[in-house]
PDB file of C-alpha atoms and ligand atoms in Angstrom:
ATOM      1  CA  UNK A   1      -1.460   4.115  24.290  1.00 95.00           C
ATOM      2  CA  UNK A   2       0.209   1.614  22.356  1.00 96.00           C
ATOM      3  CA  UNK A   3       1.822   0.674  19.205  1.00 97.00           C
ATOM      4  CA  UNK A   4       2.356  -1.682  16.672  1.00 98.00           C
ATOM      5  CA  UNK A   5       6.342  -2.071  15.250  1.00 98.00           C
ATOM      6  CA  UNK A   6       5.115  -2.300  11.583  1.00 98.00           C
ATOM      7  CA  UNK A   7       9.301  -3.021  11.277  1.00 98.00           C
ATOM      8  CA  UNK A   8       9.141  -5.890  13.310  1.00 98.00           C
ATOM      9  CA  UNK A   9       6.231  -7.175  11.402  1.00 98.00           C
ATOM     10  CA  UNK A  10       8.083  -6.851   7.652  1.00 98.00           C
ATOM     11  CA  UNK A  11      11.102  -8.795   9.422  1.00 98.00           C
ATOM     12  CA  UNK A  12       9.760 -11.871   9.768  1.00 98.00           C
ATOM     13  CA  UNK A  13       7.407 -11.370   6.248  1.00 98.00           C
ATOM     14  CA  UNK A  14      11.013 -10.972   4.772  1.00 98.00           C
ATOM     15  CA  UNK A  15      12.981 -13.719   6.510  1.00 98.00           C
ATOM     16  CA  UNK A  16       9.919 -15.690   5.533  1.00 98.00           C
ATOM     17  CA  UNK A  17      11.105 -15.091   1.558  1.00 98.00           C
ATOM     18  CA  UNK A  18      14.444 -15.486   1.748  1.00 98.00           C
ATOM     19  CA  UNK A  19      13.798 -18.638   2.712  1.00 98.00           C
ATOM     20  CA  UNK A  20      11.945 -19.238  -0.429  1.00 98.00           C
ATOM     21  CA  UNK A  21      13.419 -17.738  -2.555  1.00 98.00           C
ATOM     22  CA  UNK A  22      16.700 -19.391  -1.877  1.00 98.00           C
ATOM     23  CA  UNK A  23      14.661 -23.141  -2.105  1.00 97.00           C
ATOM     24  CA  UNK A  24      13.719 -21.173  -6.110  1.00 97.00           C
ATOM     25  CA  UNK A  25      15.356 -22.166  -9.539  1.00 96.00           C
ATOM     26  CA  UNK A  26      14.876 -18.512 -11.124  1.00 96.00           C
ATOM     27  CA  UNK A  27      15.808 -14.801  -9.090  1.00 97.00           C
ATOM     28  CA  UNK A  28      12.565 -13.422  -9.059  1.00 98.00           C
ATOM     29  CA  UNK A  29      12.573  -9.879 -10.587  1.00 98.00           C
ATOM     30  CA  UNK A  30      10.679  -6.877 -10.119  1.00 98.00           C
ATOM     31  CA  UNK A  31      11.145  -3.598 -13.146  1.00 98.00           C
ATOM     32  CA  UNK A  32      10.549   0.025 -11.677  1.00 98.00           C
ATOM     33  CA  UNK A  33       9.375   3.114 -12.532  1.00 98.00           C
ATOM     34  CA  UNK A  34      10.412   5.992 -12.091  1.00 98.00           C
ATOM     35  CA  UNK A  35       9.028   9.475 -13.130  1.00 98.00           C
ATOM     36  CA  UNK A  36      10.679  12.784 -12.413  1.00 96.00           C
ATOM     37  CA  UNK A  37      12.157  14.423  -8.901  1.00 93.00           C
ATOM     38  CA  UNK A  38       9.971  14.014  -5.460  1.00 91.00           C
ATOM     39  CA  UNK A  39      12.448  12.877  -3.755  1.00 88.00           C
ATOM     40  CA  UNK A  40       9.533  10.443  -1.671  1.00 88.00           C
ATOM     41  CA  UNK A  41       8.973   8.803  -4.277  1.00 93.00           C
ATOM     42  CA  UNK A  42      13.008   8.361  -5.174  1.00 95.00           C
ATOM     43  CA  UNK A  43      13.386   6.800  -1.287  1.00 92.00           C
ATOM     44  CA  UNK A  44      10.582   4.594  -1.330  1.00 94.00           C
ATOM     45  CA  UNK A  45      12.408   3.119  -4.778  1.00 97.00           C
ATOM     46  CA  UNK A  46      15.123   3.298  -2.601  1.00 97.00           C
ATOM     47  CA  UNK A  47      13.745   1.189   0.523  1.00 96.00           C
ATOM     48  CA  UNK A  48      12.521  -1.454  -2.103  1.00 98.00           C
ATOM     49  CA  UNK A  49      16.054  -1.985  -3.942  1.00 98.00           C
ATOM     50  CA  UNK A  50      17.454  -2.429  -0.312  1.00 98.00           C
ATOM     51  CA  UNK A  51      15.094  -5.167   0.677  1.00 98.00           C
ATOM     52  CA  UNK A  52      14.488  -6.560  -2.393  1.00 98.00           C
ATOM     53  CA  UNK A  53      18.773  -7.381  -3.203  1.00 98.00           C
ATOM     54  CA  UNK A  54      18.555  -8.578   0.853  1.00 98.00           C
ATOM     55  CA  UNK A  55      16.304 -11.054   0.060  1.00 98.00           C
ATOM     56  CA  UNK A  56      17.237 -12.127  -3.291  1.00 98.00           C
ATOM     57  CA  UNK A  57      14.580 -10.473  -5.869  1.00 98.00           C
ATOM     58  CA  UNK A  58      16.793  -8.500  -8.403  1.00 98.00           C
ATOM     59  CA  UNK A  59      15.123  -4.818  -8.602  1.00 98.00           C
ATOM     60  CA  UNK A  60      15.733  -3.112 -12.042  1.00 98.00           C
ATOM     61  CA  UNK A  61      14.751   0.847 -11.467  1.00 98.00           C
ATOM     62  CA  UNK A  62      13.624   2.628 -14.803  1.00 98.00           C
ATOM     63  CA  UNK A  63      14.281   5.975 -14.134  1.00 97.00           C
ATOM     64  CA  UNK A  64      12.883   8.829 -16.514  1.00 97.00           C
ATOM     65  CA  UNK A  65      13.171  12.492 -16.175  1.00 97.00           C
ATOM     66  CA  UNK A  66      10.341  15.427 -15.363  1.00 96.00           C
ATOM     67  CA  UNK A  67       9.392  16.290 -18.489  1.00 96.00           C
ATOM     68  CA  UNK A  68       9.907  12.778 -20.607  1.00 96.00           C
ATOM     69  CA  UNK A  69       7.023  12.378 -22.911  1.00 95.00           C
ATOM     70  CA  UNK A  70       4.262   9.865 -22.474  1.00 95.00           C
ATOM     71  CA  UNK A  71       4.920   7.302 -25.428  1.00 96.00           C
ATOM     72  CA  UNK A  72       9.136   6.849 -23.613  1.00 96.00           C
ATOM     73  CA  UNK A  73       7.113   5.343 -20.998  1.00 97.00           C
ATOM     74  CA  UNK A  74       4.480   3.636 -23.043  1.00 97.00           C
ATOM     75  CA  UNK A  75       7.106   2.174 -24.997  1.00 98.00           C
ATOM     76  CA  UNK A  76       9.300   1.088 -21.696  1.00 98.00           C
ATOM     77  CA  UNK A  77       6.469  -0.236 -20.558  1.00 98.00           C
ATOM     78  CA  UNK A  78       5.566  -2.064 -23.488  1.00 98.00           C
ATOM     79  CA  UNK A  79       8.838  -3.669 -24.012  1.00 98.00           C
ATOM     80  CA  UNK A  80       8.641  -4.927 -19.756  1.00 98.00           C
ATOM     81  CA  UNK A  81       5.453  -6.872 -20.413  1.00 98.00           C
ATOM     82  CA  UNK A  82       7.087  -8.666 -22.792  1.00 98.00           C
ATOM     83  CA  UNK A  83      10.489  -9.667 -21.594  1.00 98.00           C
ATOM     84  CA  UNK A  84      10.739 -12.870 -20.325  1.00 97.00           C
ATOM     85  CA  UNK A  85      13.222 -11.974 -18.203  1.00 97.00           C
ATOM     86  CA  UNK A  86      10.753  -9.146 -16.057  1.00 98.00           C
ATOM     87  CA  UNK A  87       8.301 -10.833 -13.464  1.00 98.00           C
ATOM     88  CA  UNK A  88       6.470  -8.104 -12.044  1.00 98.00           C
ATOM     89  CA  UNK A  89       6.113  -4.545 -12.844  1.00 98.00           C
ATOM     90  CA  UNK A  90       5.305  -1.240 -10.853  1.00 98.00           C
ATOM     91  CA  UNK A  91       4.978   2.472 -11.823  1.00 97.00           C
ATOM     92  CA  UNK A  92       5.737   4.475  -8.548  1.00 96.00           C
ATOM     93  CA  UNK A  93       3.517   6.747  -8.075  1.00 93.00           C
ATOM     94  CA  UNK A  94       2.367   9.747  -8.198  1.00 91.00           C
ATOM     95  CA  UNK A  95       4.121  10.582 -11.743  1.00 95.00           C
ATOM     96  CA  UNK A  96       4.211  14.472 -14.026  1.00 95.00           C
ATOM     97  CA  UNK A  97       0.987  15.660 -15.049  1.00 92.00           C
ATOM     98  CA  UNK A  98       1.710  15.303 -18.326  1.00 92.00           C
ATOM     99  CA  UNK A  99       1.260  10.809 -17.431  1.00 96.00           C
ATOM    100  CA  UNK A 100      -2.533  10.417 -17.051  1.00 96.00           C
ATOM    101  CA  UNK A 101      -2.738   7.504 -14.294  1.00 94.00           C
ATOM    102  CA  UNK A 102      -4.553   5.394 -14.987  1.00 93.00           C
ATOM    103  CA  UNK A 103      -3.627   5.047 -19.200  1.00 96.00           C
ATOM    104  CA  UNK A 104      -0.156   4.400 -17.568  1.00 97.00           C
ATOM    105  CA  UNK A 105      -2.089   1.655 -15.346  1.00 96.00           C
ATOM    106  CA  UNK A 106      -3.674   0.039 -18.073  1.00 97.00           C
ATOM    107  CA  UNK A 107      -0.879  -0.419 -19.759  1.00 98.00           C
ATOM    108  CA  UNK A 108       0.478  -2.415 -17.987  1.00 98.00           C
ATOM    109  CA  UNK A 109       0.322  -6.109 -18.297  1.00 98.00           C
ATOM    110  CA  UNK A 110      -2.405  -7.168 -15.608  1.00 97.00           C
ATOM    111  CA  UNK A 111       0.058 -10.575 -14.818  1.00 97.00           C
ATOM    112  CA  UNK A 112       3.152  -8.339 -14.042  1.00 98.00           C
ATOM    113  CA  UNK A 113       0.633  -5.691 -12.356  1.00 97.00           C
ATOM    114  CA  UNK A 114       3.017  -6.261  -8.858  1.00 97.00           C
ATOM    115  CA  UNK A 115       1.039  -3.395  -7.139  1.00 96.00           C
ATOM    116  CA  UNK A 116      -2.619  -4.780  -8.332  1.00 94.00           C
ATOM    117  CA  UNK A 117      -3.560  -1.633  -9.700  1.00 93.00           C
ATOM    118  CA  UNK A 118      -4.929  -2.255 -12.429  1.00 95.00           C
ATOM    119  CA  UNK A 119      -8.575  -2.643 -12.663  1.00 94.00           C
ATOM    120  CA  UNK A 120      -9.421  -5.981 -14.280  1.00 96.00           C
ATOM    121  CA  UNK A 121      -7.251  -6.984 -11.329  1.00 95.00           C
ATOM    122  CA  UNK A 122      -9.054  -5.158  -8.775  1.00 93.00           C
ATOM    123  CA  UNK A 123     -11.831  -6.051 -10.527  1.00 94.00           C
ATOM    124  CA  UNK A 124     -11.039  -9.701  -9.508  1.00 96.00           C
ATOM    125  CA  UNK A 125     -10.251  -8.676  -6.272  1.00 95.00           C
ATOM    126  CA  UNK A 126     -13.217  -7.088  -5.667  1.00 94.00           C
ATOM    127  CA  UNK A 127     -15.016 -10.416  -7.684  1.00 96.00           C
ATOM    128  CA  UNK A 128     -12.886 -12.547  -4.400  1.00 94.00           C
ATOM    129  CA  UNK A 129     -11.679 -14.118  -7.952  1.00 94.00           C
ATOM    130  CA  UNK A 130      -7.750 -15.938  -7.892  1.00 81.00           C
ATOM    131  CA  UNK A 131      -5.414 -12.838  -7.769  1.00 82.00           C
ATOM    132  CA  UNK A 132      -2.664 -11.565  -5.595  1.00 92.00           C
ATOM    133  CA  UNK A 133      -4.028  -8.985  -2.839  1.00 95.00           C
ATOM    134  CA  UNK A 134      -3.115  -5.874  -3.425  1.00 95.00           C
ATOM    135  CA  UNK A 135      -0.441  -4.973  -1.800  1.00 96.00           C
ATOM    136  CA  UNK A 136      -1.238  -1.465   0.088  1.00 96.00           C
ATOM    137  CA  UNK A 137      -4.545  -3.049   1.625  1.00 96.00           C
ATOM    138  CA  UNK A 138      -2.651  -5.919   2.363  1.00 97.00           C
ATOM    139  CA  UNK A 139       0.222  -4.677   3.988  1.00 98.00           C
ATOM    140  CA  UNK A 140      -2.765  -3.145   6.302  1.00 98.00           C
ATOM    141  CA  UNK A 141      -4.755  -5.798   6.696  1.00 98.00           C
ATOM    142  CA  UNK A 142      -1.155  -7.820   7.921  1.00 98.00           C
ATOM    143  CA  UNK A 143      -1.029  -5.258  10.869  1.00 98.00           C
ATOM    144  CA  UNK A 144      -4.741  -5.406  12.075  1.00 98.00           C
ATOM    145  CA  UNK A 145      -4.527  -8.833  12.265  1.00 97.00           C
ATOM    146  CA  UNK A 146      -1.428  -9.212  14.194  1.00 98.00           C
ATOM    147  CA  UNK A 147      -3.337  -7.091  17.106  1.00 97.00           C
ATOM    148  CA  UNK A 148      -6.936  -9.021  16.216  1.00 94.00           C
ATOM    149  CA  UNK A 149      -6.898 -11.890  14.170  1.00 91.00           C
ATOM    150  CA  UNK A 150     -10.721 -12.063  14.002  1.00 97.00           C
ATOM    151  CA  UNK A 151     -12.831  -9.399  12.705  1.00 98.00           C
ATOM    152  CA  UNK A 152     -16.170 -11.132  12.556  1.00 98.00           C
ATOM    153  CA  UNK A 153     -18.996  -7.843  13.015  1.00 97.00           C
ATOM    154  CA  UNK A 154     -16.428  -5.486  14.578  1.00 98.00           C
ATOM    155  CA  UNK A 155     -17.164  -2.139  13.671  1.00 98.00           C
ATOM    156  CA  UNK A 156     -14.505  -0.933  10.737  1.00 98.00           C
ATOM    157  CA  UNK A 157     -14.274   2.550   9.395  1.00 98.00           C
ATOM    158  CA  UNK A 158     -12.009   3.004   6.113  1.00 98.00           C
ATOM    159  CA  UNK A 159     -10.898   7.051   5.478  1.00 98.00           C
ATOM    160  CA  UNK A 160      -8.978   7.424   1.960  1.00 96.00           C
ATOM    161  CA  UNK A 161      -9.178   9.418  -0.796  1.00 93.00           C
ATOM    162  CA  UNK A 162      -8.983   7.317  -3.930  1.00 86.00           C
ATOM    163  CA  UNK A 163     -11.552   4.968  -5.234  1.00 81.00           C
ATOM    164  CA  UNK A 164      -9.455   2.265  -5.809  1.00 80.00           C
ATOM    165  CA  UNK A 165      -7.953   2.069  -2.148  1.00 89.00           C
ATOM    166  CA  UNK A 166     -11.482   2.928  -0.647  1.00 92.00           C
ATOM    167  CA  UNK A 167     -13.376   0.138  -2.649  1.00 93.00           C
ATOM    168  CA  UNK A 168     -10.437  -2.216  -2.429  1.00 95.00           C
ATOM    169  CA  UNK A 169      -9.816  -1.772   1.500  1.00 97.00           C
ATOM    170  CA  UNK A 170     -13.462  -1.908   2.507  1.00 97.00           C
ATOM    171  CA  UNK A 171     -13.868  -5.667   0.707  1.00 97.00           C
ATOM    172  CA  UNK A 172     -11.062  -6.375   2.243  1.00 97.00           C
ATOM    173  CA  UNK A 173     -12.113  -5.947   5.927  1.00 98.00           C
ATOM    174  CA  UNK A 174     -15.549  -6.642   5.339  1.00 98.00           C
ATOM    175  CA  UNK A 175     -14.507 -10.219   3.490  1.00 96.00           C
ATOM    176  CA  UNK A 176     -12.968 -10.172   6.795  1.00 97.00           C
ATOM    177  CA  UNK A 177     -16.173 -10.040   9.232  1.00 98.00           C
ATOM    178  CA  UNK A 178     -16.129  -6.577   9.154  1.00 98.00           C
ATOM    179  CA  UNK A 179     -18.550  -3.855   8.946  1.00 98.00           C
ATOM    180  CA  UNK A 180     -17.757  -1.439   6.853  1.00 98.00           C
ATOM    181  CA  UNK A 181     -18.249   1.943   6.875  1.00 98.00           C
ATOM    182  CA  UNK A 182     -16.301   4.196   4.372  1.00 97.00           C
ATOM    183  CA  UNK A 183     -15.615   8.360   5.486  1.00 97.00           C
ATOM    184  CA  UNK A 184     -13.841  10.135   2.800  1.00 96.00           C
ATOM    185  CA  UNK A 185     -11.599  13.361   3.612  1.00 96.00           C
ATOM    186  CA  UNK A 186     -10.840  14.825  -0.249  1.00 95.00           C
ATOM    187  CA  UNK A 187     -10.204  18.118   1.204  1.00 93.00           C
ATOM    188  CA  UNK A 188     -10.867  17.764   3.884  1.00 91.00           C
ATOM    189  CA  UNK A 189      -9.192  18.937   7.410  1.00 90.00           C
ATOM    190  CA  UNK A 190     -11.707  17.872  10.084  1.00 91.00           C
ATOM    191  CA  UNK A 191     -14.890  15.331   9.824  1.00 96.00           C
ATOM    192  CA  UNK A 192     -18.279  16.786  10.554  1.00 96.00           C
ATOM    193  CA  UNK A 193     -19.817  15.955  13.781  1.00 97.00           C
ATOM    194  CA  UNK A 194     -21.422  12.638  12.094  1.00 97.00           C
ATOM    195  CA  UNK A 195     -18.474  10.544  10.691  1.00 98.00           C
ATOM    196  CA  UNK A 196     -16.961  11.778  14.088  1.00 98.00           C
ATOM    197  CA  UNK A 197     -19.915   9.257  15.473  1.00 98.00           C
ATOM    198  CA  UNK A 198     -18.699   6.891  12.945  1.00 98.00           C
ATOM    199  CA  UNK A 199     -15.530   7.361  14.036  1.00 98.00           C
ATOM    200  CA  UNK A 200     -16.395   6.748  17.482  1.00 98.00           C
ATOM    201  CA  UNK A 201     -17.805   3.931  16.740  1.00 98.00           C
ATOM    202  CA  UNK A 202     -15.090   1.867  15.376  1.00 98.00           C
ATOM    203  CA  UNK A 203     -13.288  -0.974  16.175  1.00 98.00           C
ATOM    204  CA  UNK A 204     -10.540  -0.950  13.574  1.00 98.00           C
ATOM    205  CA  UNK A 205     -10.009   2.263  12.102  1.00 98.00           C
ATOM    206  CA  UNK A 206      -8.340   2.463   8.774  1.00 98.00           C
ATOM    207  CA  UNK A 207      -6.694   6.121   7.453  1.00 98.00           C
ATOM    208  CA  UNK A 208      -4.849   6.914   3.942  1.00 97.00           C
ATOM    209  CA  UNK A 209      -5.232  10.323   3.830  1.00 96.00           C
ATOM    210  CA  UNK A 210      -1.476  11.632   3.767  1.00 93.00           C
ATOM    211  CA  UNK A 211      -3.822  15.164   6.121  1.00 95.00           C
ATOM    212  CA  UNK A 212      -1.028  15.269   9.305  1.00 95.00           C
ATOM    213  CA  UNK A 213      -3.235  14.437  12.184  1.00 95.00           C
ATOM    214  CA  UNK A 214      -6.143  15.055  11.043  1.00 97.00           C
ATOM    215  CA  UNK A 215      -7.481  12.183  12.867  1.00 97.00           C
ATOM    216  CA  UNK A 216      -7.069  13.078  16.901  1.00 95.00           C
ATOM    217  CA  UNK A 217      -6.830  10.212  19.640  1.00 95.00           C
ATOM    218  CA  UNK A 218     -10.235  12.453  21.212  1.00 95.00           C
ATOM    219  CA  UNK A 219     -12.709  10.886  18.816  1.00 97.00           C
ATOM    220  CA  UNK A 220     -11.278   7.573  19.122  1.00 98.00           C
ATOM    221  CA  UNK A 221     -12.809   4.799  21.183  1.00 97.00           C
ATOM    222  CA  UNK A 222     -10.771   3.341  24.195  1.00 96.00           C
ATOM    223  CA  UNK A 223      -9.518  -0.938  22.266  1.00 96.00           C
ATOM    224  CA  UNK A 224      -9.845   0.697  19.083  1.00 98.00           C
ATOM    225  CA  UNK A 225      -7.218  -0.541  16.639  1.00 98.00           C
ATOM    226  CA  UNK A 226      -5.590   2.429  14.498  1.00 98.00           C
ATOM    227  CA  UNK A 227      -3.211   2.098  10.895  1.00 98.00           C
ATOM    228  CA  UNK A 228      -2.049   5.180  10.078  1.00 98.00           C
ATOM    229  CA  UNK A 229      -1.290   4.908   6.324  1.00 96.00           C
ATOM    230  CA  UNK A 230      -1.078   8.797   5.924  1.00 95.00           C
ATOM    231  CA  UNK A 231       2.477   9.991   4.831  1.00 92.00           C
ATOM    232  CA  UNK A 232       2.863  13.437   5.106  1.00 91.00           C
ATOM    233  CA  UNK A 233       6.469  15.846   5.504  1.00 89.00           C
ATOM    234  CA  UNK A 234       5.745  18.079   8.860  1.00 93.00           C
ATOM    235  CA  UNK A 235       9.358  20.565   9.184  1.00 94.00           C
ATOM    236  CA  UNK A 236      11.070  17.998   7.914  1.00 91.00           C
ATOM    237  CA  UNK A 237       9.323  15.199   9.626  1.00 94.00           C
ATOM    238  CA  UNK A 238       7.352  12.520   8.437  1.00 93.00           C
ATOM    239  CA  UNK A 239       4.351  12.157  10.473  1.00 95.00           C
ATOM    240  CA  UNK A 240       1.232  10.280   9.727  1.00 96.00           C
ATOM    241  CA  UNK A 241      -2.570  11.328   9.854  1.00 97.00           C
ATOM    242  CA  UNK A 242      -3.183  10.647  13.846  1.00 97.00           C
ATOM    243  CA  UNK A 243      -2.418  13.311  16.185  1.00 95.00           C
ATOM    244  CA  UNK A 244      -0.912  11.620  19.129  1.00 92.00           C
ATOM    245  CA  UNK A 245      -1.291  14.478  21.556  1.00 91.00           C
ATOM    246  CA  UNK A 246      -4.515  13.253  23.083  1.00 85.00           C
ATOM    247  CA  UNK A 247      -3.367   9.563  23.187  1.00 89.00           C
ATOM    248  CA  UNK A 248      -1.158   9.561  26.370  1.00 88.00           C
ATOM    249  CA  UNK A 249      -2.276   6.372  28.388  1.00 90.00           C
ATOM    250  CA  UNK A 250      -5.359   6.062  26.264  1.00 94.00           C
ATOM    251  CA  UNK A 251      -6.186   2.622  26.143  1.00 96.00           C
ATOM    252  CA  UNK A 252      -5.249   2.788  21.908  1.00 97.00           C
ATOM    253  CA  UNK A 253      -3.360   0.751  19.552  1.00 97.00           C
ATOM    254  CA  UNK A 254      -1.934   2.956  16.437  1.00 97.00           C
ATOM    255  CA  UNK A 255       0.341   1.983  13.740  1.00 98.00           C
ATOM    256  CA  UNK A 256       3.034   4.715  14.134  1.00 97.00           C
ATOM    257  CA  UNK A 257       4.324   6.576  10.922  1.00 97.00           C
ATOM    258  CA  UNK A 258       7.555   6.329  10.222  1.00 96.00           C
ATOM    259  CA  UNK A 259       8.193   2.629  11.258  1.00 97.00           C
ATOM    260  CA  UNK A 260       4.414   0.811  10.598  1.00 98.00           C
ATOM    261  CA  UNK A 261       2.695   0.508   7.608  1.00 98.00           C
ATOM    262  CA  UNK A 262       5.512   1.654   5.157  1.00 97.00           C
ATOM    263  CA  UNK A 263       8.112  -1.626   5.731  1.00 98.00           C
ATOM    264  CA  UNK A 264       4.859  -4.426   5.402  1.00 98.00           C
ATOM    265  CA  UNK A 265       3.756  -2.766   2.376  1.00 98.00           C
ATOM    266  CA  UNK A 266       7.623  -3.861   1.237  1.00 98.00           C
ATOM    267  CA  UNK A 267       7.092  -7.303   2.561  1.00 98.00           C
ATOM    268  CA  UNK A 268       3.786  -7.646   0.702  1.00 98.00           C
ATOM    269  CA  UNK A 269       5.534  -5.212  -2.174  1.00 98.00           C
ATOM    270  CA  UNK A 270       8.239  -8.323  -2.543  1.00 98.00           C
ATOM    271  CA  UNK A 271       5.532 -11.039  -1.022  1.00 98.00           C
ATOM    272  CA  UNK A 272       3.734 -10.493  -4.553  1.00 98.00           C
ATOM    273  CA  UNK A 273       6.876 -10.244  -6.803  1.00 98.00           C
ATOM    274  CA  UNK A 274       8.039 -14.061  -5.268  1.00 98.00           C
ATOM    275  CA  UNK A 275       4.309 -14.867  -6.246  1.00 97.00           C
ATOM    276  CA  UNK A 276       4.092 -13.671  -9.601  1.00 97.00           C
ATOM    277  CA  UNK A 277       7.812 -15.222 -10.160  1.00 97.00           C
ATOM    278  CA  UNK A 278       6.351 -18.576  -9.510  1.00 96.00           C
ATOM    279  CA  UNK A 279       3.962 -17.956 -11.853  1.00 89.00           C
TER     280      UNK A 279
HETATM  281  N1  LIG B   1       3.577   5.283  -4.334  1.00 94.42           N
HETATM  282  C1  LIG B   1       3.312   5.668  -2.590  1.00 94.42           C
HETATM  283  N2  LIG B   1       3.083   4.164  -2.254  1.00 94.42           N
HETATM  284  C2  LIG B   1       2.914   3.610  -4.179  1.00 94.42           C
HETATM  285  C3  LIG B   1       2.912   1.682  -3.677  1.00 94.42           C
HETATM  286  O1  LIG B   1       2.316   1.203  -3.313  1.00 94.42           O
HETATM  287  N3  LIG B   1       2.656   1.407  -5.043  1.00 94.42           N
HETATM  288  C4  LIG B   1       3.525   2.813  -6.382  1.00 94.42           C
HETATM  289  N4  LIG B   1       3.755   1.856  -7.439  1.00 94.42           N
HETATM  290  N5  LIG B   1       2.940   3.462  -6.274  1.00 94.42           N
HETATM  291  C5  LIG B   1       3.310   3.897  -4.918  1.00 94.42           C
END
């Protein structure tokens, strides 16, 4: 098994961005709305803040209590939507139950939606209209392309549990010439025989389930590229969707967790921040 070094890919992107920002007349800004006490969300935002600072992006955090009223979050988004000093906004997910994720995302000014989550921006991406490449799928494509630039006629499979991600990811791979199938992992701990056959026939496998070890190397074919976008904690350790116990000396390329999709996602986010600041 070979692993893909996400940290190295991210470092290269960040270095290029730092150079680009140093030539800009304005300092790009990113507002992050963070609600509640989820330790993983706080950690992700800390990582984003550190990377942003290192390359010259100003990240402003708007931190709210777990029990915040919906109206207060809405008022902040309204403020940031109209604030000329704020070039881009993210609402860190997941949100506490009293806040409807779709409603909150739809409130964002689509022109500042740096994740690419707003339905208007998803629609644009799916229709191949000009907008940003949504961050998470962009990170996954960057990892795949670091190993295989030509995806023409490759068999790909996207294994996921969110409509937003699944559609956009499938579209991104098809746009690159792959023939992409989709498998839902909602409420699943293992795959059916038919699903295993699809996975076995895939040259490119993208998984974002957050179910530790749901994908075992014994169903993956030799020479496949596997991008593991799942993150879970098991006994205090961060693990992905791929159970590597059967991977051993197989000819399979896997992105590790941690150190794979995570750092590249941050770099792709900051690329989009710079794009929005330039607009
Ligand atoms: N929570 C986990 N990943 C992400 C992400 O890429 N964007 C946002 N907004 N929240 C997240």
